[in-house]
């Protein structure tokens, strides 16, 4: 089938791409402002604020694979489609819970016990993370279902990432506007007087996300299989003697656990998310305490990163088509390594803009390519695609949580205010986190030359492995299904 037949219309690609916009807006607020809001505005101590963030990450990590499994096995609401049904459930949870996370407990004063605040926020955080995971997994699972051509998957993933960048830019722009319209007599430092600003920000984010979610559900058509096909997929044994020997049965979640490439790609995706998320978390600390730049740089440098990533995302389809998946990922890793080298040897104020371009472009390249690799691995096994994406995301959430805990445990400053050792520490964090993890990702990428990322287990008349004629042309580990 030609690429033209498989290609989605522009309106369909755009409507799909905005389906994750609500999640992206909320995630930008969550990672950028949650600790600042709880600690600086509501005066919750650092430990308790960290506990709230940790609970959110753990809830997200646990919900992700479970939702992926349930999303694959359920049929959805009537003819609406199982992916869009879960997306609707998740969006509803996010919209209803997120504003409460950035709003103090109703009827409480400044002197309320922190345990009361913890008990108040925890249920809303868990509901929010459940909804966030449902939206993320259902949205990712639609990629291999909407387009079958691998180059179209890259383009659709790039469109999705482009709107992720737009969401991050939008959050920073809204914050800037809200602060600009504050009255002159408001204290220039953050405090309890900024509660209305954060409340307004959360409501604006949810309002914009509601509109984009509505556009997604109106403009995206999930491909539905008839009831007979669904019943066959759910109840037909994997090894069916009536199947032709050259046809491969669809894989369930149990079969993915036997695939070496499943774990290989999960590690590669984990390294990708570690580079992106940890650098995003600590870039503000690096700018403030290492380079000691004015506070407006905390907004300027992330904007440069996101804009460069936004522009780079549109090059992903032609670049992947020209040099392939592995070389495109290699190109992104090289940019990350150059960024780490730049920060290690050139601590010059103005040079940070060039380094930000490298980090933003490299992050966009490896993220889009790793997601496209995942879609390629799933291939025609779209009925279990949510489990694969959920498992990949689970490694992401757990690794990021452990990464932050380890970094904070190694922090040389044990007081509430930073000391002279903080500057060199954050410099090492930015260099070693990006550089060392990029080296690990490079090793995993190099391993694909020996063990290509593909489904290595084949089914042929009750045997795992290629058919007799194919065994002469391929090598692999063939075992009998028990």
Coordinates of C-alpha atoms in Angstrom, one line a residue:
X1 CA 0.0 0.0 0.0
X2 CA 1.4 3.4 -0.9
X3 CA 2.3 6.1 1.6
X4 CA -0.4 8.4 0.1
X5 CA -3.1 5.9 1.0
X6 CA -1.8 5.5 4.6
X7 CA -1.3 9.2 5.2
X8 CA -3.7 11.0 7.5
X9 CA -5.2 14.3 6.3
X10 CA -3.7 17.4 8.0
X11 CA -6.8 18.1 10.0
X12 CA -6.8 14.5 11.4
X13 CA -3.1 14.8 12.3
X14 CA -3.7 18.2 14.0
X15 CA -6.8 16.9 15.9
X16 CA -4.8 13.9 17.1
X17 CA -1.8 16.0 18.1
X18 CA -3.9 18.3 20.5
X19 CA -5.3 15.2 22.3
X20 CA -2.4 15.3 24.7
X21 CA -2.3 19.1 25.1
X22 CA -4.2 19.0 28.5
X23 CA -1.6 16.5 29.8
X24 CA 1.3 18.6 28.6
X25 CA 0.0 21.8 30.2
X26 CA -0.6 20.1 33.5
X27 CA 2.8 18.3 33.4
X28 CA 4.5 21.6 32.8
X29 CA 2.9 23.1 35.8
X30 CA 3.4 20.0 37.9
X31 CA 7.2 19.7 37.3
X32 CA 8.0 23.4 37.2
X33 CA 5.8 24.9 39.9
X34 CA 4.6 22.2 42.3
X35 CA 7.5 22.3 44.8
X36 CA 7.7 26.1 44.5
X37 CA 4.0 26.4 45.2
X38 CA 3.8 24.0 48.1
X39 CA 7.1 25.2 49.8
X40 CA 7.3 28.9 49.0
X41 CA 3.7 29.9 48.7
X42 CA 1.9 27.5 51.1
X43 CA 4.9 27.2 53.4
X44 CA 4.9 23.4 53.5
X45 CA 8.3 22.2 54.5
X46 CA 10.7 20.7 51.9
X47 CA 10.2 17.1 53.1
X48 CA 6.4 17.1 53.0
X49 CA 6.4 18.9 49.6
X50 CA 8.7 16.2 48.3
X51 CA 6.4 13.5 49.8
X52 CA 3.5 15.0 47.8
X53 CA 5.6 14.9 44.6
X54 CA 6.8 11.4 45.3
X55 CA 3.2 10.2 45.9
X56 CA 2.2 11.6 42.5
X57 CA 5.1 9.9 40.7
X58 CA 4.5 6.5 42.4
X59 CA 0.8 6.7 41.6
X60 CA 1.5 7.5 38.0
X61 CA 4.1 4.7 37.7
X62 CA 1.7 2.1 39.2
X63 CA -1.3 3.3 37.2
X64 CA 0.5 3.4 33.8
X65 CA 1.0 -0.4 33.1
X66 CA -2.3 -1.3 34.7
X67 CA -4.2 1.1 32.5
X68 CA -2.2 -0.1 29.5
X69 CA -3.3 -3.7 30.3
X70 CA -7.0 -2.7 30.8
X71 CA -7.0 -0.5 27.8
X72 CA -5.9 -3.4 25.6
X73 CA -8.5 -5.9 26.9
X74 CA -11.6 -3.7 27.1
X75 CA -13.8 -2.9 24.1
X76 CA -14.6 0.7 24.9
X77 CA -18.0 2.4 25.3
X78 CA -20.2 1.1 22.5
X79 CA -18.8 2.2 19.2
X80 CA -16.7 5.0 20.6
X81 CA -13.5 3.0 20.6
X82 CA -11.5 1.7 23.5
X83 CA -8.6 4.2 23.2
X84 CA -10.9 7.2 23.0
X85 CA -13.0 5.9 25.9
X86 CA -10.0 5.7 28.2
X87 CA -8.9 9.1 27.0
X88 CA -12.3 10.6 27.9
X89 CA -12.2 8.9 31.4
X90 CA -8.6 10.2 32.0
X91 CA -9.4 13.7 30.7
X92 CA -12.4 14.0 33.0
X93 CA -10.3 13.0 36.0
X94 CA -7.6 15.5 35.2
X95 CA -10.0 18.4 34.6
X96 CA -11.9 17.7 37.9
X97 CA -8.8 17.2 40.1
X98 CA -6.0 19.4 38.9
X99 CA -7.4 22.8 40.0
X100 CA -7.6 21.5 43.6
X101 CA -3.9 20.7 43.6
X102 CA -3.0 24.4 43.2
X103 CA -5.5 25.7 45.6
X104 CA -5.2 25.6 49.4
X105 CA -7.7 23.5 51.5
X106 CA -11.0 25.2 51.5
X107 CA -11.7 27.2 54.7
X108 CA -8.2 26.8 56.1
X109 CA -5.9 29.6 57.3
X110 CA -2.1 30.1 57.0
X111 CA -1.5 28.4 60.3
X112 CA -3.3 25.1 59.5
X113 CA -1.4 21.9 60.3
X114 CA 0.6 20.5 57.4
X115 CA -0.8 17.0 58.0
X116 CA -4.2 18.4 57.2
X117 CA -2.9 19.8 54.0
X118 CA -1.2 16.5 53.1
X119 CA -4.4 14.6 53.7
X120 CA -6.3 17.1 51.6
X121 CA -4.0 17.1 48.6
X122 CA -3.1 13.4 48.4
X123 CA -6.5 12.2 47.0
X124 CA -6.6 14.9 44.3
X125 CA -3.0 14.1 43.3
X126 CA -3.8 10.4 43.0
X127 CA -6.9 11.0 40.9
X128 CA -5.0 13.5 38.7
X129 CA -2.1 11.0 38.1
X130 CA -4.6 8.2 37.3
X131 CA -6.3 10.5 34.7
X132 CA -2.9 11.7 33.4
X133 CA -1.7 8.1 32.8
X134 CA -5.0 7.1 31.1
X135 CA -4.8 10.0 28.7
X136 CA -1.1 9.4 28.0
X137 CA -1.4 5.7 27.3
X138 CA -4.6 5.8 25.2
X139 CA -3.1 8.7 23.2
X140 CA 0.2 6.9 22.4
X141 CA -1.6 3.7 21.6
X142 CA -3.5 5.4 18.8
X143 CA -0.3 6.1 16.8
X144 CA 0.2 2.6 15.4
X145 CA -3.6 2.3 14.9
X146 CA -4.1 5.5 13.0
X147 CA -1.1 5.0 10.6
X148 CA 0.7 1.8 9.5
X149 CA 3.6 3.4 7.6
X150 CA 6.7 3.9 9.8
X151 CA 7.5 7.3 8.3
X152 CA 4.0 8.5 9.0
X153 CA 4.4 7.3 12.6
X154 CA 7.4 9.5 12.9
X155 CA 5.5 12.5 11.5
X156 CA 2.6 11.9 13.8
X157 CA 4.9 11.6 16.8
X158 CA 6.7 14.8 15.8
X159 CA 3.3 16.6 15.6
X160 CA 2.5 15.4 19.0
X161 CA 5.9 16.5 20.4
X162 CA 5.5 19.9 18.7
X163 CA 2.3 20.6 20.6
X164 CA 4.1 19.4 23.8
X165 CA 6.6 22.2 23.2
X166 CA 3.7 24.7 22.5
X167 CA 2.1 23.7 25.8
X168 CA 5.3 24.4 27.8
X169 CA 5.8 27.7 26.1
X170 CA 2.1 28.6 26.7
X171 CA 2.4 27.9 30.5
X172 CA 5.5 30.1 30.8
X173 CA 3.8 32.8 28.8
X174 CA 0.6 32.7 30.9
X175 CA 2.7 32.9 34.1
X176 CA 4.6 36.0 32.7
X177 CA 1.3 37.7 31.8
X178 CA -0.3 37.0 35.2
X179 CA 2.7 38.4 37.0
X180 CA 2.8 41.4 34.7
X181 CA -0.9 42.2 35.6
X182 CA -0.3 41.9 39.4
X183 CA -0.7 45.2 41.2
X184 CA 2.5 47.2 42.0
X185 CA 2.1 46.9 45.7
X186 CA 2.4 43.1 45.6
X187 CA 5.7 41.8 47.0
X188 CA 8.2 40.9 44.3
X189 CA 9.1 37.6 46.1
X190 CA 6.8 34.6 46.1
X191 CA 4.6 34.1 49.1
X192 CA 1.0 33.4 50.2
X193 CA -0.2 36.5 48.4
X194 CA 0.4 34.6 45.1
X195 CA -2.2 31.9 45.8
X196 CA -4.8 33.7 43.5
X197 CA -2.2 33.7 40.7
X198 CA -1.6 30.0 40.9
X199 CA -5.3 29.3 41.2
X200 CA -6.0 31.4 38.1
X201 CA -3.1 29.6 36.3
X202 CA -4.5 26.2 37.0
X203 CA -8.0 27.2 35.9
X204 CA -6.7 28.7 32.6
X205 CA -4.7 25.6 32.0
X206 CA -7.7 23.3 32.5
X207 CA -9.9 25.6 30.4
X208 CA -7.5 25.5 27.4
X209 CA -7.1 21.8 27.9
X210 CA -10.8 21.2 27.9
X211 CA -11.1 22.9 24.5
X212 CA -8.2 20.9 22.9
X213 CA -9.6 17.7 24.3
X214 CA -12.9 18.4 22.8
X215 CA -11.3 19.1 19.4
X216 CA -9.4 15.7 19.7
X217 CA -12.6 13.7 20.3
X218 CA -14.4 15.5 17.5
X219 CA -11.6 15.2 14.9
X220 CA -10.0 11.9 15.6
X221 CA -11.6 8.7 14.4
X222 CA -10.4 5.5 16.0
X223 CA -10.3 2.5 13.7
X224 CA -12.9 0.0 15.1
X225 CA -13.0 -3.7 14.6
X226 CA -16.3 -5.5 14.4
X227 CA -17.5 -7.6 17.3
X228 CA -16.6 -10.8 15.6
X229 CA -13.0 -9.7 15.1
X230 CA -12.7 -8.5 18.7
X231 CA -14.1 -11.8 20.0
X232 CA -11.6 -13.7 17.8
X233 CA -8.7 -11.6 19.1
X234 CA -9.7 -12.1 22.7
X235 CA -10.6 -15.8 22.7
X236 CA -8.7 -17.4 19.8
X237 CA -5.6 -19.3 21.1
X238 CA -2.3 -17.8 20.0
X239 CA -1.4 -21.1 18.3
X240 CA -4.3 -21.8 15.9
X241 CA -3.7 -24.6 13.5
X242 CA -6.1 -23.0 11.1
X243 CA -3.8 -20.1 10.6
X244 CA -1.5 -20.1 7.7
X245 CA 2.1 -20.9 8.5
X246 CA 3.4 -17.6 7.2
X247 CA 1.0 -15.5 9.2
X248 CA 2.0 -14.4 12.7
X249 CA -0.7 -14.3 15.5
X250 CA -1.2 -11.1 17.3
X251 CA 0.8 -10.8 20.5
X252 CA -0.7 -10.4 24.0
X253 CA 0.9 -8.8 27.0
X254 CA 2.3 -12.1 28.1
X255 CA 4.2 -12.6 24.9
X256 CA 5.8 -9.1 25.1
X257 CA 7.4 -10.2 28.4
X258 CA 9.3 -12.9 26.5
X259 CA 10.7 -10.5 23.9
X260 CA 14.3 -9.4 24.5
X261 CA 13.6 -6.2 22.4
X262 CA 10.8 -5.2 24.7
X263 CA 13.3 -4.8 27.6
X264 CA 16.0 -3.4 25.3
X265 CA 13.8 -0.6 24.0
X266 CA 12.4 0.0 27.6
X267 CA 16.0 0.8 28.8
X268 CA 16.6 3.0 25.8
X269 CA 13.4 4.9 26.4
X270 CA 14.2 5.2 30.1
X271 CA 17.6 6.8 29.3
X272 CA 15.8 9.2 26.9
X273 CA 13.3 10.4 29.5
X274 CA 16.0 10.6 32.2
X275 CA 18.0 13.0 30.0
X276 CA 15.0 15.2 29.2
X277 CA 13.3 15.3 32.6
X278 CA 16.3 15.6 34.9
X279 CA 17.9 18.3 32.8
X280 CA 14.6 20.2 32.8
X281 CA 14.3 19.9 36.6
X282 CA 17.9 21.1 37.3
X283 CA 18.4 23.7 34.5
X284 CA 16.9 26.4 36.7
X285 CA 19.2 25.5 39.6
X286 CA 22.2 25.6 37.3
X287 CA 21.3 29.0 36.0
X288 CA 20.6 30.5 39.4
X289 CA 23.3 29.0 41.6
X290 CA 26.1 28.0 39.2
X291 CA 26.0 30.8 36.6
X292 CA 24.3 33.2 39.0
X293 CA 22.2 34.8 36.2
X294 CA 19.3 37.1 36.7
X295 CA 16.0 35.4 37.4
X296 CA 14.5 36.2 34.0
X297 CA 17.0 33.7 32.5
X298 CA 15.0 30.9 34.2
X299 CA 12.2 31.7 31.7
X300 CA 14.4 32.6 28.8
X301 CA 16.6 29.5 28.6
X302 CA 13.7 27.0 28.8
X303 CA 12.0 29.0 26.1
X304 CA 15.1 28.7 23.9
X305 CA 15.2 24.9 24.6
X306 CA 11.5 24.4 23.8
X307 CA 11.6 26.5 20.6
X308 CA 14.6 24.7 19.3
X309 CA 13.0 21.4 20.1
X310 CA 9.8 22.6 18.4
X311 CA 11.6 23.5 15.2
X312 CA 13.6 20.3 15.3
X313 CA 10.5 18.1 15.6
X314 CA 9.4 19.1 12.1
X315 CA 12.6 17.7 10.7
X316 CA 12.2 14.3 12.2
X317 CA 10.2 12.7 9.3
X318 CA 12.7 13.6 6.5
X319 CA 15.7 12.9 8.7
X320 CA 14.4 9.5 9.7
X321 CA 13.5 8.7 6.2
X322 CA 16.9 9.7 4.9
X323 CA 19.3 8.1 7.5
X324 CA 17.0 5.8 9.4
X325 CA 15.9 5.4 13.1
X326 CA 19.2 4.4 14.6
X327 CA 21.3 7.2 13.0
X328 CA 18.7 9.8 13.8
X329 CA 18.8 8.8 17.5
X330 CA 22.6 8.8 17.3
X331 CA 22.5 12.3 15.9
X332 CA 20.4 13.4 18.9
X333 CA 22.8 11.7 21.4
X334 CA 25.7 13.5 19.8
X335 CA 24.0 16.9 20.4
X336 CA 23.4 15.9 24.1
X337 CA 27.1 14.9 24.5
X338 CA 28.2 18.2 22.9
X339 CA 25.9 20.1 25.3
X340 CA 27.6 18.3 28.3
X341 CA 31.0 19.0 26.9
X342 CA 30.0 22.7 26.3
X343 CA 28.9 23.1 29.9
X344 CA 32.0 21.4 31.4
X345 CA 34.5 23.6 29.6
X346 CA 32.7 26.8 28.8
X347 CA 30.9 28.4 31.8
X348 CA 30.3 31.7 30.0
X349 CA 27.0 33.5 30.5
X350 CA 26.1 34.2 26.8
X351 CA 27.2 30.7 25.7
X352 CA 24.3 29.1 27.6
X353 CA 22.0 30.1 24.7
X354 CA 23.9 27.9 22.3
X355 CA 24.0 25.1 24.8
X356 CA 20.3 25.4 25.3
X357 CA 19.7 25.0 21.5
X358 CA 21.8 21.8 21.6
X359 CA 19.9 20.4 24.6
X360 CA 16.5 21.3 23.1
X361 CA 17.2 20.0 19.7
X362 CA 18.9 16.8 21.0
X363 CA 16.1 16.1 23.4
X364 CA 13.4 16.5 20.8
X365 CA 15.4 14.2 18.4
X366 CA 15.9 11.3 20.8
X367 CA 12.3 11.5 22.3
X368 CA 10.5 11.5 18.9
X369 CA 12.8 8.8 17.6
X370 CA 12.4 6.5 20.7
X371 CA 8.7 6.8 20.5
X372 CA 8.8 6.0 16.8
X373 CA 10.9 2.9 17.6
X374 CA 8.2 1.8 20.1
X375 CA 5.5 2.2 17.5
X376 CA 7.6 0.2 15.0
X377 CA 8.1 -2.6 17.5
X378 CA 4.3 -2.8 18.1
X379 CA 3.6 -2.9 14.4
X380 CA 0.3 -4.7 13.8
X381 CA 0.0 -5.8 17.4
X382 CA -2.1 -2.7 18.2
X383 CA -4.4 -4.6 20.5
X384 CA -1.6 -4.8 23.1
X385 CA 0.0 -1.5 22.2
X386 CA -1.2 0.2 25.4
X387 CA 0.6 -2.4 27.5
X388 CA 3.8 -1.7 25.7
X389 CA 3.5 2.1 26.0
X390 CA 2.4 1.7 29.7
X391 CA 5.5 -0.5 30.5
X392 CA 7.8 2.0 28.8
X393 CA 6.2 4.8 30.8
X394 CA 6.5 2.8 34.0
X395 CA 10.3 2.6 33.6
X396 CA 10.3 6.4 32.9
X397 CA 8.4 7.3 36.1
X398 CA 10.3 5.0 38.4
X399 CA 13.7 5.9 37.0
X400 CA 13.0 9.7 37.2
X401 CA 11.8 9.4 40.8
X402 CA 14.9 7.4 41.8
X403 CA 17.1 9.8 39.9
X404 CA 15.8 12.8 41.8
X405 CA 16.1 11.0 45.1
X406 CA 19.7 10.0 44.5
X407 CA 20.7 13.5 43.4
X408 CA 19.0 15.1 46.4
X409 CA 20.7 12.6 48.7
X410 CA 24.1 13.6 47.4
X411 CA 23.4 17.3 47.8
X412 CA 26.3 18.8 49.9
X413 CA 24.1 21.5 51.4
X414 CA 21.9 20.3 54.3
X415 CA 20.4 23.7 55.2
X416 CA 17.3 25.3 53.9
X417 CA 19.3 28.1 52.2
X418 CA 21.9 27.2 49.6
X419 CA 25.6 27.6 50.3
X420 CA 28.8 28.1 48.3
X421 CA 28.9 24.4 47.4
X422 CA 25.6 24.5 45.5
X423 CA 27.0 26.1 42.4
X424 CA 29.6 23.4 41.7
X425 CA 27.2 20.7 42.6
X426 CA 24.5 21.8 40.1
X427 CA 27.3 22.2 37.5
X428 CA 28.2 18.5 38.0
X429 CA 24.6 17.4 38.0
X430 CA 23.9 19.1 34.6
X431 CA 27.1 17.7 33.1
X432 CA 27.1 14.2 34.5
X433 CA 23.3 13.5 34.3
X434 CA 23.2 14.4 30.6
X435 CA 26.6 13.2 29.6
X436 CA 26.7 9.8 31.5
X437 CA 23.2 8.8 30.7
X438 CA 23.8 9.8 27.1
X439 CA 26.8 7.4 27.0
X440 CA 24.6 4.6 28.4
X441 CA 22.0 5.3 25.7
X442 CA 24.8 5.3 23.1
X443 CA 25.8 1.8 24.3
X444 CA 22.2 0.6 24.1
X445 CA 21.9 2.0 20.6
X446 CA 25.2 0.3 19.6
X447 CA 23.8 -3.0 20.9
X448 CA 21.1 -2.8 18.2
X449 CA 23.7 -3.7 15.7
X450 CA 24.0 -7.1 17.4
X451 CA 20.4 -7.4 18.6
X452 CA 18.1 -5.4 16.4
X453 CA 15.0 -4.0 18.0
X454 CA 12.4 -6.3 16.5
X455 CA 10.1 -9.1 17.4
X456 CA 12.4 -12.1 17.6
X457 CA 9.8 -14.7 18.4
X458 CA 7.9 -16.1 15.4
X459 CA 5.0 -18.6 15.5
X460 CA 4.8 -21.4 13.0
X461 CA 2.6 -24.5 13.7
X462 CA 3.2 -24.4 17.4
X463 CA 6.8 -23.5 17.3
X464 CA 8.4 -20.2 18.2
X465 CA 10.7 -19.2 15.4
X466 CA 10.6 -18.6 11.7
X467 CA 9.3 -21.2 9.3
X468 CA 11.7 -23.9 8.1
X469 CA 12.6 -21.9 5.0
X470 CA 13.1 -18.7 7.0
X471 CA 15.5 -20.3 9.5
X472 CA 18.2 -20.6 6.9
X473 CA 18.1 -16.9 6.4
X474 CA 17.7 -15.7 10.0
X475 CA 19.3 -16.5 13.3
X476 CA 17.6 -16.3 16.7
X477 CA 16.5 -18.2 19.8
X478 CA 13.6 -20.5 19.0
X479 CA 11.7 -22.2 21.8
X480 CA 8.5 -24.2 22.0
X481 CA 5.5 -22.5 23.6
X482 CA 4.4 -24.3 26.8

